[in-house]
Amino acid sequence: MAQQPEGRARFVTVAEVADALRVSNMTVYRLIQAGTLPAVRVGRSYRIREDDLDRYLAGQYTEAG
Protein backbone atom coordinates (compact mmCIF):
# COMPACT_ATOMS: atom_id res chain seq x y z
CA MET A 1 0.00 0.00 0.00
CA ALA A 2 1.28 3.48 -0.82
CA GLN A 3 2.42 5.82 1.92
CA GLN A 4 -0.14 8.58 2.68
CA PRO A 5 1.21 12.13 2.36
CA GLU A 6 1.25 14.07 5.63
CA GLY A 7 -2.08 15.81 6.27
CA ARG A 8 -4.08 13.79 3.74
CA ALA A 9 -7.24 12.11 4.97
CA ARG A 10 -7.59 8.37 4.44
CA PHE A 11 -11.00 7.20 3.31
CA VAL A 12 -12.56 3.81 3.98
CA THR A 13 -15.52 2.05 2.41
CA VAL A 14 -18.86 1.22 4.01
CA ALA A 15 -17.82 -2.44 4.08
CA GLU A 16 -14.58 -1.61 5.92
CA VAL A 17 -16.49 0.47 8.49
CA ALA A 18 -19.05 -2.31 8.94
CA ASP A 19 -16.25 -4.82 9.47
CA ALA A 20 -14.48 -2.57 11.99
CA LEU A 21 -17.70 -1.96 13.95
CA ARG A 22 -18.90 -5.56 13.51
CA VAL A 23 -22.26 -4.42 12.16
CA SER A 24 -23.97 -4.87 8.80
CA ASN A 25 -23.46 -2.58 5.81
CA MET A 26 -27.09 -1.48 6.19
CA THR A 27 -26.38 -0.23 9.73
CA VAL A 28 -23.54 1.92 8.38
CA TYR A 29 -25.83 3.28 5.63
CA ARG A 30 -28.42 4.13 8.31
CA LEU A 31 -25.79 6.01 10.34
CA ILE A 32 -24.84 7.96 7.22
CA GLN A 33 -28.45 8.75 6.29
CA ALA A 34 -29.20 9.89 9.85
CA GLY A 35 -26.24 12.26 9.72
CA THR A 36 -24.57 10.52 12.63
CA LEU A 37 -21.58 9.40 10.56
CA PRO A 38 -20.28 11.93 8.01
CA ALA A 39 -19.55 10.48 4.56
CA VAL A 40 -18.69 11.58 1.04
CA ARG A 41 -20.60 10.22 -1.90
CA VAL A 42 -18.34 8.97 -4.69
CA GLY A 43 -20.41 7.82 -7.65
CA ARG A 44 -22.93 5.39 -6.25
CA SER A 45 -20.98 4.55 -3.11
CA TYR A 46 -19.90 6.30 0.08
CA ARG A 47 -16.48 6.86 1.61
CA ILE A 48 -15.89 7.72 5.25
CA ARG A 49 -12.81 9.54 6.55
CA GLU A 50 -10.96 7.51 9.17
CA ASP A 51 -10.89 10.64 11.36
CA ASP A 52 -14.70 10.84 11.24
CA LEU A 53 -14.99 7.16 12.14
CA ASP A 54 -12.63 7.65 15.10
CA ARG A 55 -14.61 10.72 16.20
CA TYR A 56 -17.89 8.75 15.96
CA LEU A 57 -16.45 5.91 18.06
CA ALA A 58 -15.06 8.30 20.67
CA GLY A 59 -18.53 9.85 21.03
CA GLN A 60 -20.14 6.46 21.62
CA TYR A 61 -18.26 5.59 24.83
CA THR A 62 -20.44 5.38 27.90
CA GLU A 63 -19.58 5.36 31.58
CA ALA A 64 -20.30 2.08 33.34
CA GLY A 65 -22.26 2.20 36.55
GROMACS .gro file of N, CA and C in nm, residues 7-53:
model
  141
    7GLY      N    1  -0.094   1.491   0.632
    7GLY     CA    2  -0.208   1.581   0.627
    7GLY      C    3  -0.320   1.536   0.536
    8ARG      N    4  -0.302   1.429   0.462
    8ARG     CA    5  -0.408   1.379   0.374
    8ARG      C    6  -0.498   1.283   0.451
    9ALA      N    7  -0.629   1.299   0.431
    9ALA     CA    8  -0.724   1.211   0.497
    9ALA      C    9  -0.727   1.077   0.426
   10ARG      N   10  -0.743   0.969   0.502
   10ARG     CA   11  -0.759   0.837   0.444
   10ARG      C   12  -0.907   0.802   0.451
   11PHE      N   13  -0.959   0.755   0.339
   11PHE     CA   14  -1.100   0.720   0.331
   11PHE      C   15  -1.116   0.569   0.331
   12VAL      N   16  -1.224   0.523   0.394
   12VAL     CA   17  -1.256   0.381   0.398
   12VAL      C   18  -1.395   0.360   0.342
   13THR      N   19  -1.422   0.238   0.300
   13THR     CA   20  -1.552   0.205   0.241
   13THR      C   21  -1.653   0.170   0.350
   14VAL      N   22  -1.778   0.164   0.310
   14VAL     CA   23  -1.886   0.122   0.401
   14VAL      C   24  -1.857  -0.018   0.453
   15ALA      N   25  -1.811  -0.107   0.367
   15ALA     CA   26  -1.782  -0.244   0.408
   15ALA      C   27  -1.670  -0.249   0.512
   16GLU      N   28  -1.568  -0.165   0.495
   16GLU     CA   29  -1.458  -0.161   0.592
   16GLU      C   30  -1.506  -0.107   0.726
   17VAL      N   31  -1.593  -0.007   0.724
   17VAL     CA   32  -1.649   0.047   0.849
   17VAL      C   33  -1.734  -0.059   0.916
   18ALA      N   34  -1.818  -0.126   0.839
   18ALA     CA   35  -1.905  -0.231   0.894
   18ALA      C   36  -1.821  -0.341   0.958
   19ASP      N   37  -1.713  -0.379   0.893
   19ASP     CA   38  -1.625  -0.482   0.947
   19ASP      C   39  -1.560  -0.435   1.076
   20ALA      N   40  -1.513  -0.311   1.079
   20ALA     CA   41  -1.448  -0.257   1.199
   20ALA      C   42  -1.544  -0.248   1.316
   21LEU      N   43  -1.670  -0.212   1.289
   21LEU     CA   44  -1.770  -0.196   1.395
   21LEU      C   45  -1.843  -0.327   1.425
   22ARG      N   46  -1.820  -0.427   1.340
   22ARG     CA   47  -1.890  -0.556   1.351
   22ARG      C   48  -2.041  -0.540   1.345
   23VAL      N   49  -2.083  -0.461   1.245
   23VAL     CA   50  -2.226  -0.442   1.216
   23VAL      C   51  -2.246  -0.468   1.066
   24SER      N   52  -2.370  -0.466   1.022
   24SER     CA   53  -2.397  -0.487   0.880
   24SER      C   54  -2.374  -0.358   0.801
   25ASN      N   55  -2.359  -0.374   0.668
   25ASN     CA   56  -2.346  -0.258   0.581
   25ASN      C   57  -2.467  -0.168   0.594
   26MET      N   58  -2.585  -0.227   0.609
   26MET     CA   59  -2.709  -0.148   0.619
   26MET      C   60  -2.706  -0.058   0.743
   27THR      N   61  -2.650  -0.105   0.853
   27THR     CA   62  -2.638  -0.023   0.973
   27THR      C   63  -2.551   0.099   0.946
   28VAL      N   64  -2.442   0.080   0.872
   28VAL     CA   65  -2.354   0.192   0.838
   28VAL      C   66  -2.429   0.291   0.749
   29TYR      N   67  -2.503   0.240   0.649
   29TYR     CA   68  -2.583   0.328   0.563
   29TYR      C   69  -2.685   0.407   0.645
   30ARG      N   70  -2.745   0.344   0.745
   30ARG     CA   71  -2.842   0.413   0.831
   30ARG      C   72  -2.774   0.525   0.911
   31LEU      N   73  -2.653   0.499   0.961
   31LEU     CA   74  -2.579   0.601   1.034
   31LEU      C   75  -2.547   0.720   0.943
   32ILE      N   76  -2.514   0.691   0.819
   32ILE     CA   77  -2.484   0.796   0.722
   32ILE      C   78  -2.610   0.876   0.691
   33GLN      N   79  -2.720   0.808   0.664
   33GLN     CA   80  -2.845   0.875   0.629
   33GLN      C   81  -2.897   0.960   0.745
   34ALA      N   82  -2.875   0.915   0.868
   34ALA     CA   83  -2.920   0.989   0.985
   34ALA      C   84  -2.830   1.110   1.015
   35GLY      N   85  -2.716   1.116   0.948
   35GLY     CA   86  -2.624   1.226   0.972
   35GLY      C   87  -2.533   1.203   1.091
   36THR      N   88  -2.539   1.085   1.148
   36THR     CA   89  -2.457   1.052   1.263
   36THR      C   90  -2.312   1.027   1.224
   37LEU      N   91  -2.291   0.971   1.106
   37LEU     CA   92  -2.158   0.940   1.056
   37LEU      C   93  -2.137   1.014   0.924
   38PRO      N   94  -2.051   1.117   0.923
   38PRO     CA   95  -2.028   1.193   0.801
   38PRO      C   96  -1.966   1.105   0.692
   39ALA      N   97  -2.008   1.126   0.568
   39ALA     CA   98  -1.955   1.048   0.456
   39ALA      C   99  -1.957   1.133   0.330
   40VAL      N  100  -1.876   1.092   0.234
   40VAL     CA  101  -1.869   1.158   0.104
   40VAL      C  102  -1.921   1.060   0.000
   41ARG      N  103  -2.007   1.108  -0.085
   41ARG     CA  104  -2.060   1.022  -0.190
   41ARG      C  105  -1.965   1.026  -0.309
   42VAL      N  106  -1.922   0.910  -0.353
   42VAL     CA  107  -1.834   0.897  -0.469
   42VAL      C  108  -1.905   0.804  -0.567
   43GLY      N  109  -1.961   0.863  -0.672
   43GLY     CA  110  -2.041   0.782  -0.765
   43GLY      C  111  -2.164   0.731  -0.693
   44ARG      N  112  -2.177   0.600  -0.691
   44ARG     CA  113  -2.293   0.539  -0.625
   44ARG      C  114  -2.259   0.484  -0.487
   45SER      N  115  -2.138   0.508  -0.441
   45SER     CA  116  -2.098   0.455  -0.311
   45SER      C  117  -2.055   0.568  -0.218
   46TYR      N  118  -2.031   0.533  -0.093
   46TYR     CA  119  -1.990   0.630   0.008
   46TYR      C  120  -1.849   0.598   0.054
   47ARG      N  121  -1.778   0.701   0.096
   47ARG     CA  122  -1.648   0.686   0.161
   47ARG      C  123  -1.652   0.766   0.290
   48ILE      N  124  -1.589   0.710   0.393
   48ILE     CA  125  -1.589   0.772   0.525
   48ILE      C  126  -1.444   0.800   0.562
   49ARG      N  127  -1.416   0.923   0.609
   49ARG     CA  128  -1.281   0.954   0.655
   49ARG      C  129  -1.253   0.877   0.783
   50GLU      N  130  -1.133   0.823   0.795
   50GLU     CA  131  -1.096   0.751   0.917
   50GLU      C  132  -1.110   0.841   1.040
   51ASP      N  133  -1.076   0.970   1.024
   51ASP     CA  134  -1.089   1.064   1.136
   51ASP      C  135  -1.234   1.074   1.183
   52ASP      N  136  -1.328   1.076   1.088
   52ASP     CA  137  -1.470   1.084   1.124
   52ASP      C  138  -1.516   0.956   1.193
   53LEU      N  139  -1.465   0.842   1.148
   53LEU     CA  140  -1.499   0.716   1.214
   53LEU      C  141  -1.445   0.715   1.357
   0.00000   0.00000   0.00000
